[in-house]
Amino acid sequence: MKSMTTDELLNLLDANEDLHIIDVREDFEVEHGMIPGATNIPLGEVPARTAELDQSKAYIVVCKGGVRSANACEYLAEQGFDVTNLEGGMMAYDGELEFK
């Protein structure tokens, strides 16, 4: 499974790269802030919502600590998606946040 550090993600965000980020945390968790531009799809909803995703795009998947996002990456990779897990999740992320 591909992974990246939060520093690598911050560098991509700073460079204004066109990123596709999926936040698999629950609603009560994303109330504390999300990575700007991320789409919230709680882990339990990922299988039912894969039709919302575009297989021609690469996705970065994030959760609180990196475990749920790794599970989501494993599932999405099996479905043919290009996914990268964010190591350490939001606990390691110290960049800008946006709030729902």
mmCIF file with all atom_site columns, C-alpha atoms in Angstrom:
data_model
loop_
_atom_site.group_PDB
_atom_site.id
_atom_site.type_symbol
_atom_site.label_atom_id
_atom_site.label_alt_id
_atom_site.label_comp_id
_atom_site.label_asym_id
_atom_site.label_entity_id
_atom_site.label_seq_id
_atom_site.pdbx_PDB_ins_code
_atom_site.Cartn_x
_atom_site.Cartn_y
_atom_site.Cartn_z
_atom_site.occupancy
_atom_site.B_iso_or_equiv
_atom_site.pdbx_formal_charge
_atom_site.auth_seq_id
_atom_site.auth_comp_id
_atom_site.auth_asym_id
_atom_site.auth_atom_id
_atom_site.pdbx_PDB_model_num
ATOM 1   C CA . MET A 1 1   ? 0.000   0.000  0.000   1.00 0.00 ? 1   MET A CA 1
ATOM 2   C CA . LYS A 1 2   ? 1.256   3.447  -0.897  1.00 0.00 ? 2   LYS A CA 1
ATOM 3   C CA . SER A 1 3   ? 1.607   5.941  1.917   1.00 0.00 ? 3   SER A CA 1
ATOM 4   C CA . MET A 1 4   ? 2.788   9.499  2.429   1.00 0.00 ? 4   MET A CA 1
ATOM 5   C CA . THR A 1 5   ? 3.756   11.608 5.397   1.00 0.00 ? 5   THR A CA 1
ATOM 6   C CA . THR A 1 6   ? 1.903   14.705 6.478   1.00 0.00 ? 6   THR A CA 1
ATOM 7   C CA . ASP A 1 7   ? 4.976   16.745 5.470   1.00 0.00 ? 7   ASP A CA 1
ATOM 8   C CA . GLU A 1 8   ? 4.703   15.372 1.930   1.00 0.00 ? 8   GLU A CA 1
ATOM 9   C CA . LEU A 1 9   ? 1.005   16.239 1.884   1.00 0.00 ? 9   LEU A CA 1
ATOM 10  C CA . LEU A 1 10  ? 1.672   19.766 3.171   1.00 0.00 ? 10  LEU A CA 1
ATOM 11  C CA . ASN A 1 11  ? 4.240   20.280 0.403   1.00 0.00 ? 11  ASN A CA 1
ATOM 12  C CA . LEU A 1 12  ? 1.662   19.215 -2.205  1.00 0.00 ? 12  LEU A CA 1
ATOM 13  C CA . LEU A 1 13  ? -0.955  21.526 -0.670  1.00 0.00 ? 13  LEU A CA 1
ATOM 14  C CA . ASP A 1 14  ? 1.525   24.418 -0.603  1.00 0.00 ? 14  ASP A CA 1
ATOM 15  C CA . ALA A 1 15  ? 2.272   23.792 -4.303  1.00 0.00 ? 15  ALA A CA 1
ATOM 16  C CA . ASN A 1 16  ? -1.481  24.026 -5.040  1.00 0.00 ? 16  ASN A CA 1
ATOM 17  C CA . GLU A 1 17  ? -1.496  20.519 -6.503  1.00 0.00 ? 17  GLU A CA 1
ATOM 18  C CA . ASP A 1 18  ? -4.910  19.225 -7.600  1.00 0.00 ? 18  ASP A CA 1
ATOM 19  C CA . LEU A 1 19  ? -5.452  16.713 -4.809  1.00 0.00 ? 19  LEU A CA 1
ATOM 20  C CA . HIS A 1 20  ? -8.347  14.361 -4.149  1.00 0.00 ? 20  HIS A CA 1
ATOM 21  C CA . ILE A 1 21  ? -8.531  13.677 -0.422  1.00 0.00 ? 21  ILE A CA 1
ATOM 22  C CA . ILE A 1 22  ? -11.022 11.352 1.236   1.00 0.00 ? 22  ILE A CA 1
ATOM 23  C CA . ASP A 1 23  ? -11.508 11.745 4.999   1.00 0.00 ? 23  ASP A CA 1
ATOM 24  C CA . VAL A 1 24  ? -12.978 8.501  6.390   1.00 0.00 ? 24  VAL A CA 1
ATOM 25  C CA . ARG A 1 25  ? -13.606 9.829  9.904   1.00 0.00 ? 25  ARG A CA 1
ATOM 26  C CA . GLU A 1 26  ? -17.078 10.016 11.411  1.00 0.00 ? 26  GLU A CA 1
ATOM 27  C CA . ASP A 1 27  ? -19.154 13.219 11.387  1.00 0.00 ? 27  ASP A CA 1
ATOM 28  C CA . PHE A 1 28  ? -18.389 14.020 15.036  1.00 0.00 ? 28  PHE A CA 1
ATOM 29  C CA . GLU A 1 29  ? -14.661 13.822 14.240  1.00 0.00 ? 29  GLU A CA 1
ATOM 30  C CA . VAL A 1 30  ? -14.706 16.052 11.166  1.00 0.00 ? 30  VAL A CA 1
ATOM 31  C CA . GLU A 1 31  ? -16.462 18.744 13.227  1.00 0.00 ? 31  GLU A CA 1
ATOM 32  C CA . HIS A 1 32  ? -12.966 19.432 14.634  1.00 0.00 ? 32  HIS A CA 1
ATOM 33  C CA . GLY A 1 33  ? -11.720 20.319 11.154  1.00 0.00 ? 33  GLY A CA 1
ATOM 34  C CA . MET A 1 34  ? -10.741 18.697 7.888   1.00 0.00 ? 34  MET A CA 1
ATOM 35  C CA . ILE A 1 35  ? -7.935  19.137 5.393   1.00 0.00 ? 35  ILE A CA 1
ATOM 36  C CA . PRO A 1 36  ? -9.114  21.867 2.985   1.00 0.00 ? 36  PRO A CA 1
ATOM 37  C CA . GLY A 1 37  ? -10.868 20.368 -0.036  1.00 0.00 ? 37  GLY A CA 1
ATOM 38  C CA . ALA A 1 38  ? -11.267 16.901 1.493   1.00 0.00 ? 38  ALA A CA 1
ATOM 39  C CA . THR A 1 39  ? -14.443 14.897 0.959   1.00 0.00 ? 39  THR A CA 1
ATOM 40  C CA . ASN A 1 40  ? -15.884 13.171 4.014   1.00 0.00 ? 40  ASN A CA 1
ATOM 41  C CA . ILE A 1 41  ? -16.947 9.569  3.430   1.00 0.00 ? 41  ILE A CA 1
ATOM 42  C CA . PRO A 1 42  ? -17.090 7.754  6.803   1.00 0.00 ? 42  PRO A CA 1
ATOM 43  C CA . LEU A 1 43  ? -15.342 4.368  6.643   1.00 0.00 ? 43  LEU A CA 1
ATOM 44  C CA . GLY A 1 44  ? -18.569 2.394  6.987   1.00 0.00 ? 44  GLY A CA 1
ATOM 45  C CA . GLU A 1 45  ? -20.025 4.199  3.957   1.00 0.00 ? 45  GLU A CA 1
ATOM 46  C CA . VAL A 1 46  ? -17.048 3.670  1.627   1.00 0.00 ? 46  VAL A CA 1
ATOM 47  C CA . PRO A 1 47  ? -18.338 0.467  -0.057  1.00 0.00 ? 47  PRO A CA 1
ATOM 48  C CA . ALA A 1 48  ? -21.745 2.041  -0.756  1.00 0.00 ? 48  ALA A CA 1
ATOM 49  C CA . ARG A 1 49  ? -20.240 5.300  -2.054  1.00 0.00 ? 49  ARG A CA 1
ATOM 50  C CA . THR A 1 50  ? -17.465 4.100  -4.386  1.00 0.00 ? 50  THR A CA 1
ATOM 51  C CA . ALA A 1 51  ? -19.679 5.131  -7.337  1.00 0.00 ? 51  ALA A CA 1
ATOM 52  C CA . GLU A 1 52  ? -19.017 8.756  -6.281  1.00 0.00 ? 52  GLU A CA 1
ATOM 53  C CA . LEU A 1 53  ? -15.292 8.258  -6.960  1.00 0.00 ? 53  LEU A CA 1
ATOM 54  C CA . ASP A 1 54  ? -13.483 8.481  -10.285 1.00 0.00 ? 54  ASP A CA 1
ATOM 55  C CA . GLN A 1 55  ? -11.095 5.600  -11.017 1.00 0.00 ? 55  GLN A CA 1
ATOM 56  C CA . SER A 1 56  ? -9.008  7.882  -13.243 1.00 0.00 ? 56  SER A CA 1
ATOM 57  C CA . LYS A 1 57  ? -8.039  10.011 -10.213 1.00 0.00 ? 57  LYS A CA 1
ATOM 58  C CA . ALA A 1 58  ? -5.547  9.288  -7.450  1.00 0.00 ? 58  ALA A CA 1
ATOM 59  C CA . TYR A 1 59  ? -6.870  9.630  -3.899  1.00 0.00 ? 59  TYR A CA 1
ATOM 60  C CA . ILE A 1 60  ? -5.205  10.364 -0.580  1.00 0.00 ? 60  ILE A CA 1
ATOM 61  C CA . VAL A 1 61  ? -7.118  8.761  2.295   1.00 0.00 ? 61  VAL A CA 1
ATOM 62  C CA . VAL A 1 62  ? -7.005  10.139 5.841   1.00 0.00 ? 62  VAL A CA 1
ATOM 63  C CA . CYS A 1 63  ? -8.495  9.283  9.229   1.00 0.00 ? 63  CYS A CA 1
ATOM 64  C CA . LYS A 1 64  ? -7.585  10.185 12.812  1.00 0.00 ? 64  LYS A CA 1
ATOM 65  C CA . GLY A 1 65  ? -4.468  8.031  13.191  1.00 0.00 ? 65  GLY A CA 1
ATOM 66  C CA . GLY A 1 66  ? -3.937  6.109  9.949   1.00 0.00 ? 66  GLY A CA 1
ATOM 67  C CA . VAL A 1 67  ? -5.573  2.748  10.681  1.00 0.00 ? 67  VAL A CA 1
ATOM 68  C CA . ARG A 1 68  ? -9.080  3.281  9.280   1.00 0.00 ? 68  ARG A CA 1
ATOM 69  C CA . SER A 1 69  ? -7.626  5.035  6.247   1.00 0.00 ? 69  SER A CA 1
ATOM 70  C CA . ALA A 1 70  ? -5.334  2.041  5.676   1.00 0.00 ? 70  ALA A CA 1
ATOM 71  C CA . ASN A 1 71  ? -8.405  -0.217 5.753   1.00 0.00 ? 71  ASN A CA 1
ATOM 72  C CA . ALA A 1 72  ? -10.187 2.082  3.298   1.00 0.00 ? 72  ALA A CA 1
ATOM 73  C CA . CYS A 1 73  ? -7.104  2.097  1.041   1.00 0.00 ? 73  CYS A CA 1
ATOM 74  C CA . GLU A 1 74  ? -6.987  -1.679 1.059   1.00 0.00 ? 74  GLU A CA 1
ATOM 75  C CA . TYR A 1 75  ? -10.652 -1.898 0.060   1.00 0.00 ? 75  TYR A CA 1
ATOM 76  C CA . LEU A 1 76  ? -10.449 0.831  -2.589  1.00 0.00 ? 76  LEU A CA 1
ATOM 77  C CA . ALA A 1 77  ? -7.267  -0.640 -4.085  1.00 0.00 ? 77  ALA A CA 1
ATOM 78  C CA . GLU A 1 78  ? -9.086  -3.967 -4.451  1.00 0.00 ? 78  GLU A CA 1
ATOM 79  C CA . GLN A 1 79  ? -11.784 -2.069 -6.374  1.00 0.00 ? 79  GLN A CA 1
ATOM 80  C CA . GLY A 1 80  ? -9.165  -0.688 -8.779  1.00 0.00 ? 80  GLY A CA 1
ATOM 81  C CA . PHE A 1 81  ? -8.573  2.756  -7.271  1.00 0.00 ? 81  PHE A CA 1
ATOM 82  C CA . ASP A 1 82  ? -5.182  4.468  -6.998  1.00 0.00 ? 82  ASP A CA 1
ATOM 83  C CA . VAL A 1 83  ? -4.992  5.296  -3.277  1.00 0.00 ? 83  VAL A CA 1
ATOM 84  C CA . THR A 1 84  ? -2.375  6.543  -0.836  1.00 0.00 ? 84  THR A CA 1
ATOM 85  C CA . ASN A 1 85  ? -2.687  6.348  2.945   1.00 0.00 ? 85  ASN A CA 1
ATOM 86  C CA . LEU A 1 86  ? -1.757  9.412  5.022   1.00 0.00 ? 86  LEU A CA 1
ATOM 87  C CA . GLU A 1 87  ? 0.608   8.158  7.738   1.00 0.00 ? 87  GLU A CA 1
ATOM 88  C CA . GLY A 1 88  ? -0.395  9.275  11.220  1.00 0.00 ? 88  GLY A CA 1
ATOM 89  C CA . GLY A 1 89  ? -3.660  10.738 9.975   1.00 0.00 ? 89  GLY A CA 1
ATOM 90  C CA . MET A 1 90  ? -5.055  13.937 11.407  1.00 0.00 ? 90  MET A CA 1
ATOM 91  C CA . MET A 1 91  ? -3.119  13.434 14.652  1.00 0.00 ? 91  MET A CA 1
ATOM 92  C CA . ALA A 1 92  ? 0.076   14.068 12.651  1.00 0.00 ? 92  ALA A CA 1
ATOM 93  C CA . TYR A 1 93  ? -1.352  16.796 10.392  1.00 0.00 ? 93  TYR A CA 1
ATOM 94  C CA . ASP A 1 94  ? -0.561  20.349 11.478  1.00 0.00 ? 94  ASP A CA 1
ATOM 95  C CA . GLY A 1 95  ? -1.659  22.292 8.413   1.00 0.00 ? 95  GLY A CA 1
ATOM 96  C CA . GLU A 1 96  ? -4.690  24.457 7.756   1.00 0.00 ? 96  GLU A CA 1
ATOM 97  C CA . LEU A 1 97  ? -8.143  23.145 8.555   1.00 0.00 ? 97  LEU A CA 1
ATOM 98  C CA . GLU A 1 98  ? -11.569 23.872 7.176   1.00 0.00 ? 98  GLU A CA 1
ATOM 99  C CA . PHE A 1 99  ? -14.765 23.373 9.112   1.00 0.00 ? 99  PHE A CA 1
ATOM 100 C CA . LYS A 1 100 ? -18.101 22.060 7.860   1.00 0.00 ? 100 LYS A CA 1
#
